[in-house]
Short mmCIF file of C-alpha atoms in Angstrom, two decimals:
data_model
loop_
_atom_site.label_atom_id
_atom_site.label_comp_id
_atom_site.label_asym_id
_atom_site.label_seq_id
_atom_site.Cartn_x
_atom_site.Cartn_y
_atom_site.Cartn_z
CA MET A 1 -21.28 33.66 -30.75
CA LYS A 2 -21.36 30.35 -32.20
CA THR A 3 -24.63 30.69 -32.71
CA LEU A 4 -23.87 33.25 -35.55
CA LYS A 5 -20.90 31.76 -36.62
CA ARG A 6 -22.61 28.98 -37.38
CA ILE A 7 -25.24 31.17 -39.41
CA LEU A 8 -22.81 32.99 -41.21
CA LEU A 9 -20.55 29.89 -42.31
CA PHE A 10 -23.37 28.10 -44.22
CA GLY A 11 -24.34 31.61 -45.50
CA ILE A 12 -21.04 31.88 -46.79
CA VAL A 13 -20.36 28.11 -48.59
CA ALA A 14 -24.30 28.72 -49.38
CA GLY A 15 -23.71 31.70 -51.13
CA VAL A 16 -20.82 30.13 -53.89
CA THR A 17 -22.04 26.29 -53.49
CA PHE A 18 -25.62 25.80 -52.39
CA PHE A 19 -28.65 27.46 -53.72
CA THR A 20 -32.48 27.60 -55.29
CA ALA A 21 -34.68 28.69 -57.40
CA CYS A 22 -37.41 26.45 -59.52
CA GLU A 23 -35.90 23.61 -61.36
CA ASP A 24 -37.02 22.98 -65.03
CA ASP A 25 -35.63 19.81 -66.34
CA GLU A 26 -36.84 21.34 -70.20
CA THR A 27 -34.38 23.85 -70.15
CA GLU A 28 -31.96 24.06 -72.65
CA THR A 29 -28.90 21.84 -72.32
CA LEU A 30 -25.25 22.91 -73.79
CA ASN A 31 -22.51 20.37 -74.48
CA LYS A 32 -19.97 18.89 -72.28
CA GLU A 33 -17.57 21.14 -74.68
CA GLU A 34 -19.64 24.53 -74.61
CA SER A 35 -20.35 23.67 -71.18
CA GLN A 36 -16.61 23.39 -69.92
CA GLU A 37 -15.45 26.10 -71.77
CA VAL A 38 -18.36 28.47 -69.83
CA ILE A 39 -16.95 27.48 -66.82
CA GLU A 40 -13.28 27.37 -67.32
CA THR A 41 -14.02 31.51 -68.95
CA ASN A 42 -16.17 32.44 -65.49
CA SER A 43 -13.50 31.05 -62.92
CA LYS A 44 -10.42 33.08 -64.88
CA GLN A 45 -12.83 36.33 -64.60
CA MET A 46 -13.71 35.30 -60.79
CA GLU A 47 -10.14 35.16 -60.49
CA THR A 48 -9.13 38.28 -61.78
CA ALA A 49 -11.79 39.84 -60.04
CA PHE A 50 -10.77 38.77 -56.64
CA SER A 51 -7.00 39.40 -57.04
CA GLU A 52 -7.80 42.60 -58.28
CA MET A 53 -10.15 43.69 -54.97
CA LYS A 54 -7.31 42.50 -52.71
CA GLU A 55 -4.31 44.53 -54.63
CA SER A 56 -7.13 47.55 -54.71
CA LYS A 57 -4.90 51.05 -53.92
CA GLY A 58 -7.56 51.51 -51.09
CA MET A 59 -6.84 47.90 -49.17
CA LYS A 60 -2.85 48.11 -49.94
CA ALA A 61 -3.12 52.32 -48.08
CA ILE A 62 -5.01 50.47 -45.29
CA GLU A 63 -2.09 47.92 -44.94
CA VAL A 64 0.46 51.02 -45.09
CA LEU A 65 -1.39 52.76 -42.21
CA GLY A 66 -1.53 49.73 -40.33
CA GLY A 67 2.46 48.97 -40.78
CA LEU A 68 3.45 52.60 -39.70
CA LEU A 69 1.30 51.97 -36.41
CA GLN A 70 3.31 48.66 -35.95
CA GLU A 71 5.95 51.12 -35.65
CA ASP A 72 4.83 54.11 -33.35
CA ASP A 73 1.40 53.70 -32.27
CA PRO A 74 0.10 57.94 -31.48
CA PHE A 75 -3.41 56.67 -29.95
CA SER A 76 -1.58 54.60 -27.38
CA ASN A 77 1.43 57.53 -26.76
CA GLN A 78 -1.41 59.63 -26.35
CA LYS A 79 -3.63 57.56 -23.40
CA ASN A 80 -1.35 55.29 -22.50
CA LEU A 81 -3.58 52.33 -23.93
CA ASP A 82 -2.45 49.77 -26.25
CA VAL A 83 -5.49 50.09 -28.77
CA SER A 84 -4.72 51.85 -31.81
CA LYS A 85 -3.63 48.29 -33.28
CA ASP A 86 -7.15 47.19 -32.92
CA PHE A 87 -8.96 49.91 -33.86
CA ILE A 88 -7.09 50.08 -37.40
CA THR A 89 -7.21 45.78 -37.29
CA ASN A 90 -10.96 46.42 -37.09
CA ILE A 91 -11.64 48.28 -39.69
CA SER A 92 -9.39 47.22 -42.29
CA GLU A 93 -11.24 43.18 -40.91
CA ILE A 94 -14.80 45.29 -42.16
CA LEU A 95 -13.19 45.97 -45.21
CA ASN A 96 -12.77 42.94 -45.80
CA PRO A 97 -15.67 41.42 -48.32
CA GLU A 98 -15.12 37.77 -47.02
CA LYS A 99 -16.20 38.74 -43.44
CA LEU A 100 -19.31 39.46 -42.75
CA TYR A 101 -18.73 40.74 -38.69
CA THR A 102 -15.25 40.97 -36.80
CA GLU A 103 -14.63 40.54 -32.70
CA LYS A 104 -11.59 43.36 -31.59
CA ALA A 105 -8.98 41.68 -29.85
CA GLY A 106 -8.92 42.61 -26.51
CA ASN A 107 -10.76 43.81 -23.80
CA THR A 108 -9.59 47.11 -23.75
CA GLN A 109 -12.76 49.60 -25.43
CA PHE A 110 -11.84 52.38 -27.88
CA ILE A 111 -13.49 55.67 -27.05
CA PHE A 112 -14.11 57.01 -30.43
CA GLY A 113 -15.13 60.65 -28.78
CA ASP A 114 -11.55 60.13 -26.76
CA TYR A 115 -9.35 60.45 -29.70
CA THR A 116 -10.57 62.58 -32.06
CA GLY A 117 -8.61 65.32 -33.90
CA THR A 118 -6.25 64.92 -36.51
CA TYR A 119 -2.71 63.02 -36.64
CA THR A 120 -0.13 63.25 -39.43
CA TRP A 121 3.14 60.98 -39.60
CA GLN A 122 6.08 62.27 -39.75
CA PRO A 123 9.43 60.10 -40.88
CA ASN A 124 12.11 59.41 -38.06
CA ASN A 125 9.91 61.60 -35.54
CA PRO A 126 6.69 60.70 -33.62
CA TRP A 127 2.79 61.43 -35.18
CA ASP A 128 2.36 65.03 -34.75
CA ILE A 129 -1.31 65.14 -33.22
CA ASP A 130 -3.89 67.84 -33.36
CA SER A 131 -6.39 66.95 -31.08
CA ASN A 132 -10.02 67.47 -30.96
CA ASN A 133 -9.26 69.15 -34.31
CA PRO A 134 -12.02 67.77 -35.78
CA ASP A 135 -13.86 67.11 -32.76
CA ASP A 136 -16.24 64.49 -34.40
CA ALA A 137 -14.04 62.57 -36.27
CA ILE A 138 -10.75 61.16 -36.12
CA ILE A 139 -8.01 61.86 -39.49
CA ILE A 140 -4.87 60.37 -40.54
CA GLU A 141 -2.36 61.94 -42.90
CA PHE A 142 -0.58 59.25 -44.04
CA PRO A 143 1.42 58.06 -47.40
CA ALA A 144 -0.26 55.31 -49.15
CA ASP A 145 3.55 54.22 -50.28
CA THR A 146 6.36 55.40 -47.94
CA ALA A 147 8.88 54.72 -50.47
CA ASN A 148 7.12 57.72 -52.07
CA TYR A 149 6.93 59.93 -49.39
CA SER A 150 10.16 62.02 -50.49
CA GLU A 151 7.94 63.28 -53.60
CA GLU A 152 4.17 62.55 -52.94
CA GLY A 153 4.40 62.72 -48.58
CA ASN A 154 1.22 62.53 -46.78
CA ASN A 155 -1.26 61.45 -49.87
CA ALA A 156 -3.17 59.38 -47.93
CA VAL A 157 -6.00 60.72 -45.71
CA LEU A 158 -8.63 58.23 -44.03
CA THR A 159 -11.69 60.29 -42.13
CA VAL A 160 -13.13 58.06 -39.43
CA SER A 161 -16.98 59.86 -38.96
CA ASN A 162 -18.08 57.18 -36.84
CA TYR A 163 -16.89 54.36 -34.73
CA GLU A 164 -18.61 52.45 -31.77
CA GLU A 165 -17.58 49.15 -30.10
CA GLN A 166 -20.04 47.10 -27.64
CA LYS A 167 -19.25 44.64 -25.10
CA ILE A 168 -20.90 41.13 -25.60
CA THR A 169 -19.98 38.05 -23.01
CA THR A 170 -18.74 34.82 -24.30
CA ASP A 171 -17.41 31.99 -23.14
CA THR A 172 -14.09 32.96 -22.44
CA GLY A 173 -14.79 35.93 -21.59
CA ASP A 174 -15.47 40.04 -22.54
CA ILE A 175 -14.69 41.28 -25.69
CA TRP A 176 -15.36 44.08 -27.40
CA MET A 177 -16.93 43.88 -30.65
CA PRO A 178 -16.94 47.14 -33.20
CA VAL A 179 -20.87 47.72 -34.03
CA THR A 180 -20.67 50.94 -36.30
CA LEU A 181 -18.00 52.44 -38.51
CA SER A 182 -18.75 55.32 -41.13
CA ALA A 183 -15.29 55.95 -43.42
CA LYS A 184 -13.24 57.00 -46.11
CA LEU A 185 -10.24 56.68 -47.41
CA GLU A 186 -8.96 59.22 -50.12
CA ILE A 187 -5.60 59.30 -51.76
CA SER A 188 -3.86 62.33 -53.86
CA GLY A 189 -7.80 63.62 -53.80
CA THR A 190 -9.04 60.90 -55.03
CA GLU A 191 -11.60 58.84 -52.73
CA TYR A 192 -10.97 54.71 -53.56
CA VAL A 193 -12.56 53.73 -50.03
CA ASN A 194 -16.05 54.43 -48.57
CA VAL A 195 -17.77 52.01 -45.54
CA ASP A 196 -20.71 52.38 -44.01
CA TYR A 197 -21.27 49.41 -41.44
CA SER A 198 -23.62 48.54 -38.30
CA LEU A 199 -24.20 45.91 -36.40
CA THR A 200 -27.21 45.16 -34.23
CA LEU A 201 -26.58 43.09 -30.90
CA ASP A 202 -29.93 40.62 -29.55
CA SER A 203 -30.70 40.62 -25.69
CA ASP A 204 -28.20 37.54 -25.08
CA GLY A 205 -25.60 39.95 -27.46
CA ASN A 206 -25.75 37.68 -29.72
CA PRO A 207 -25.36 39.59 -33.49
CA ALA A 208 -28.87 39.36 -34.96
CA LYS A 209 -28.33 41.85 -37.70
CA VAL A 210 -25.33 43.23 -39.82
CA SER A 211 -25.86 45.85 -42.60
CA MET A 212 -22.86 47.03 -44.71
CA LEU A 213 -21.84 49.48 -48.05
CA LEU A 214 -18.69 48.95 -49.15
CA ASP A 215 -17.22 50.71 -51.91
CA LEU A 216 -13.47 49.59 -52.67
CA LYS A 217 -12.47 50.99 -55.77
CA PRO A 218 -13.11 50.55 -58.41
CA TYR A 219 -15.92 48.28 -56.59
CA SER A 220 -18.61 48.36 -54.67
CA TYR A 221 -20.14 45.75 -52.24
CA LYS A 222 -23.77 45.52 -50.73
CA LEU A 223 -24.72 42.98 -47.55
CA GLU A 224 -27.91 42.55 -45.62
CA PHE A 225 -28.20 39.94 -42.39
CA GLU A 226 -31.05 40.21 -40.13
CA SER A 227 -32.75 36.70 -38.93
CA ASN A 228 -33.10 34.11 -41.78
CA ASN A 229 -32.93 36.13 -44.48
CA MET A 230 -28.78 37.21 -46.31
CA MET A 231 -28.49 39.52 -48.78
CA PHE A 232 -25.10 40.65 -50.72
CA SER A 233 -24.01 42.04 -54.37
CA LEU A 234 -21.11 42.87 -55.70
CA PHE A 235 -19.98 44.60 -58.97
CA LYS A 236 -17.14 46.63 -60.20
CA ASP A 237 -18.15 49.93 -61.75
CA GLY A 238 -18.91 50.50 -65.55
CA GLU A 239 -20.44 46.94 -65.36
CA ASN A 240 -24.33 45.95 -65.27
CA ARG A 241 -23.91 42.42 -64.08
CA ALA A 242 -23.18 41.73 -61.12
CA ILE A 243 -19.89 39.83 -60.14
CA LEU A 244 -21.11 38.28 -56.83
CA SER A 245 -24.85 38.16 -55.88
CA THR A 246 -27.24 36.11 -54.05
CA ASP A 247 -31.01 36.48 -51.62
CA LEU A 248 -30.65 33.78 -49.60
CA GLN A 249 -33.18 32.00 -46.79
CA PHE A 250 -32.62 29.82 -43.90
CA THR A 251 -34.81 27.41 -42.16
CA PHE A 252 -33.78 26.56 -38.27
CA LEU A 253 -34.58 23.26 -36.32
CA THR A 254 -35.08 24.78 -32.93
CA SER A 255 -35.96 28.69 -31.63
CA GLU A 256 -32.31 29.30 -30.65
CA MET A 257 -31.47 29.56 -34.46
CA ASN A 258 -28.56 27.08 -33.23
CA LYS A 259 -29.45 24.29 -36.28
CA VAL A 260 -29.73 25.10 -39.72
CA LYS A 261 -32.25 23.29 -41.64
CA GLU A 262 -32.42 24.32 -44.49
CA ILE A 263 -31.29 26.74 -46.70
CA ASN A 264 -32.87 28.45 -49.78
CA GLY A 265 -32.56 30.91 -52.25
CA SER A 266 -30.70 32.12 -55.26
CA PHE A 267 -27.41 32.49 -56.15
CA GLN A 268 -25.04 34.60 -59.27
CA MET A 269 -21.19 34.50 -59.91
CA GLY A 270 -20.51 35.75 -62.90
CA ASN A 271 -21.62 33.81 -66.26
CA THR A 272 -22.56 31.19 -63.75
CA ASN A 273 -26.13 30.69 -62.07
CA PHE A 274 -26.15 28.39 -59.31
CA ASP A 275 -29.47 26.40 -57.80
CA GLY A 276 -30.45 24.36 -55.93
CA TRP A 277 -31.43 23.42 -52.22
CA VAL A 278 -29.29 22.21 -49.41
CA LYS A 279 -29.67 20.60 -45.90
CA PRO A 280 -26.88 21.59 -43.70
CA HIS A 281 -28.52 19.62 -40.39
CA ALA A 282 -28.88 16.59 -42.51
CA LEU A 283 -25.44 16.52 -44.05
CA THR A 284 -23.44 17.03 -41.46
CA ASP A 285 -25.78 14.38 -38.43
CA SER A 286 -23.83 11.78 -37.88
CA SER A 287 -27.36 9.36 -37.67
CA GLN A 288 -27.56 10.12 -41.42
CA TYR A 289 -24.67 7.26 -42.28
CA GLU A 290 -24.80 5.31 -39.62
CA ASN A 291 -25.71 2.20 -42.35
CA VAL A 292 -22.98 3.08 -44.98
CA GLN A 293 -20.88 0.20 -46.17
CA SER A 294 -18.70 2.34 -48.05
CA MET A 295 -17.21 5.92 -48.60
CA GLY A 296 -19.21 5.79 -51.88
CA ASP A 297 -22.70 5.03 -49.79
CA VAL A 298 -21.80 7.98 -47.58
CA ALA A 299 -21.17 10.53 -50.78
CA ASP A 300 -24.57 8.96 -52.28
CA GLN A 301 -26.18 9.97 -48.46
CA MET A 302 -24.66 13.59 -48.76
CA ASN A 303 -26.23 14.04 -52.61
CA GLU A 304 -29.39 13.09 -50.90
CA ASN A 305 -29.83 16.26 -48.72
CA MET A 306 -28.52 18.57 -51.47
CA SER A 307 -29.51 18.90 -55.02
CA ILE A 308 -27.38 21.70 -57.38
CA LYS A 309 -27.94 22.00 -60.63
CA VAL A 310 -25.21 24.81 -63.02
CA TYR A 311 -26.28 26.96 -65.65
CA LYS A 312 -25.04 29.53 -67.66
CA PHE A 313 -26.00 32.73 -66.63
CA ASP A 314 -27.15 35.07 -69.41
CA SER A 315 -28.65 32.45 -71.81
CA GLY A 316 -30.43 30.32 -68.61
CA GLU A 317 -28.94 27.29 -70.41
CA LYS A 318 -28.13 23.96 -68.32
CA MET A 319 -24.35 23.45 -68.52
CA ALA A 320 -23.95 20.45 -65.28
CA ASN A 321 -25.36 19.49 -62.26
CA LEU A 322 -23.19 19.60 -58.88
CA VAL A 323 -22.49 16.71 -56.88
CA PHE A 324 -20.76 14.78 -54.70
CA GLU A 325 -18.18 11.82 -56.14
CA ASP A 326 -16.05 9.24 -54.46
CA PHE A 327 -12.61 8.67 -56.09
CA ASP A 328 -11.19 5.22 -56.59
CA THR A 329 -7.87 7.22 -55.62
CA THR A 330 -7.38 10.03 -53.61
CA PRO A 331 -8.74 13.41 -55.93
CA ALA A 332 -6.91 16.62 -56.30
CA TYR A 333 -9.26 18.34 -54.17
CA PRO A 334 -10.74 16.45 -51.36
CA ILE A 335 -13.79 17.75 -49.30
CA MET A 336 -13.67 14.49 -47.14
CA GLY A 337 -11.63 11.47 -47.20
CA ASP A 338 -11.78 10.59 -51.30
CA ILE A 339 -15.20 12.35 -51.73
CA ALA A 340 -15.03 15.86 -54.17
CA LEU A 341 -17.52 17.97 -55.47
CA VAL A 342 -17.62 17.03 -59.65
CA PHE A 343 -19.27 18.78 -62.15
CA GLU A 344 -21.88 16.19 -64.41
CA TYR A 345 -22.53 17.54 -67.93
CA ASN A 346 -25.19 15.70 -69.79
CA ASP A 347 -23.36 12.84 -71.30
CA GLY A 348 -22.75 11.43 -67.82
CA THR A 349 -19.44 11.81 -67.66
CA THR A 350 -17.85 14.00 -64.31
CA GLN A 351 -14.86 16.70 -64.02
CA GLU A 352 -13.59 17.81 -60.83
CA ALA A 353 -15.05 21.25 -59.83
CA GLY A 354 -11.62 21.88 -57.36
CA PRO A 355 -9.43 23.64 -60.00
CA TYR A 356 -11.91 26.38 -61.22
CA PHE A 357 -13.53 26.97 -57.65
CA GLU A 358 -10.58 26.54 -55.30
CA SER A 359 -11.58 28.79 -52.93
CA ILE A 360 -14.88 26.87 -53.00
CA ILE A 361 -13.69 23.83 -52.00
CA THR A 362 -11.58 25.41 -48.72
CA GLN A 363 -14.50 26.83 -47.23
CA ILE A 364 -16.68 23.75 -47.44
CA GLU A 365 -13.69 22.00 -46.10
CA SER A 366 -13.61 24.04 -43.21
CA MET A 367 -17.56 24.41 -42.76
CA PHE A 368 -16.90 20.29 -42.29
CA ASN A 369 -13.57 20.81 -39.83
CA GLN A 370 -15.44 23.40 -38.25
CA LEU A 371 -19.10 21.73 -37.28
CA GLN A 372 -16.51 19.03 -36.09
CA GLU A 373 -15.14 21.12 -33.63
CA GLU A 374 -18.46 22.83 -32.32
CA GLU A 375 -20.45 20.01 -32.31
CA LEU A 376 -23.69 21.16 -35.07
#
């Protein structure tokens, strides 16, 4: 499992930070003021989009359902097994585009066929359970907002038409991982969520392929991960340009795929495009820094293992380079020590990238922490 975690970890970070494409130093360059305006506008648009996703009606309804199941568990009451909380949690995790896979907590398998039927929430009463009706799906009827139950009743319907888990063995024991999910959520007759998810494990029990199509009204998300390639895209209804899109390829140092040598690909985020390359293993290899004399030397060495250029997506004009820089005083968004990611503009001045890409900085910092823990 550590192998997949490392690959996906770098994939996520690369998907929002390190990218590669043909470099063209002859490309027209925006001045510093124009570049800052584009970056700031783009940052605000990204924040709005992700905030809308987290606050979407579909996600809120799933959260409500999770709360209702915490109070009264119809699956456990039916089979005397504490499984439903994990079942709904797994669905919630899969619906989160930031998580490319999920592991089920505990060691009890949720056998889909044992729980088919219709489950209807009732205030102040146990769930009404109509077992095996239907016999090929789990239908859960509940209020999207319990505060409005008296006016709207059970206006949310979650239909799970396919769900499967597979046992894998880890360093800490056996766990069950969701490998198939097909589901939709309707509120007052309107579909707000539709997901088709599959995970393929190799002969050693390691995930080898992830595929997901997710409609989370008004957004649609697509993910494909297999071997050394990852593609994903995020669109909003009615807009032609993707909010996020990328196609990444991985090169590994060993056949076991446990050390990422290089990440190549392309990435677009709103009206900002990042081109470059990164060598993750070299970037985090302590031997690379044996002869450094200062944190400035560390930053210089880190920049030897990546090259990132920032462009305006719609025009192709270059706006800045994205580099590591050592600060004399602690920066607002440090990556390591007093080193931070900065935009380097055409006039040679720099500006911290953190205020515009705070989530990216957090992910990079997390990457270094995890790499230290797992000794990549």
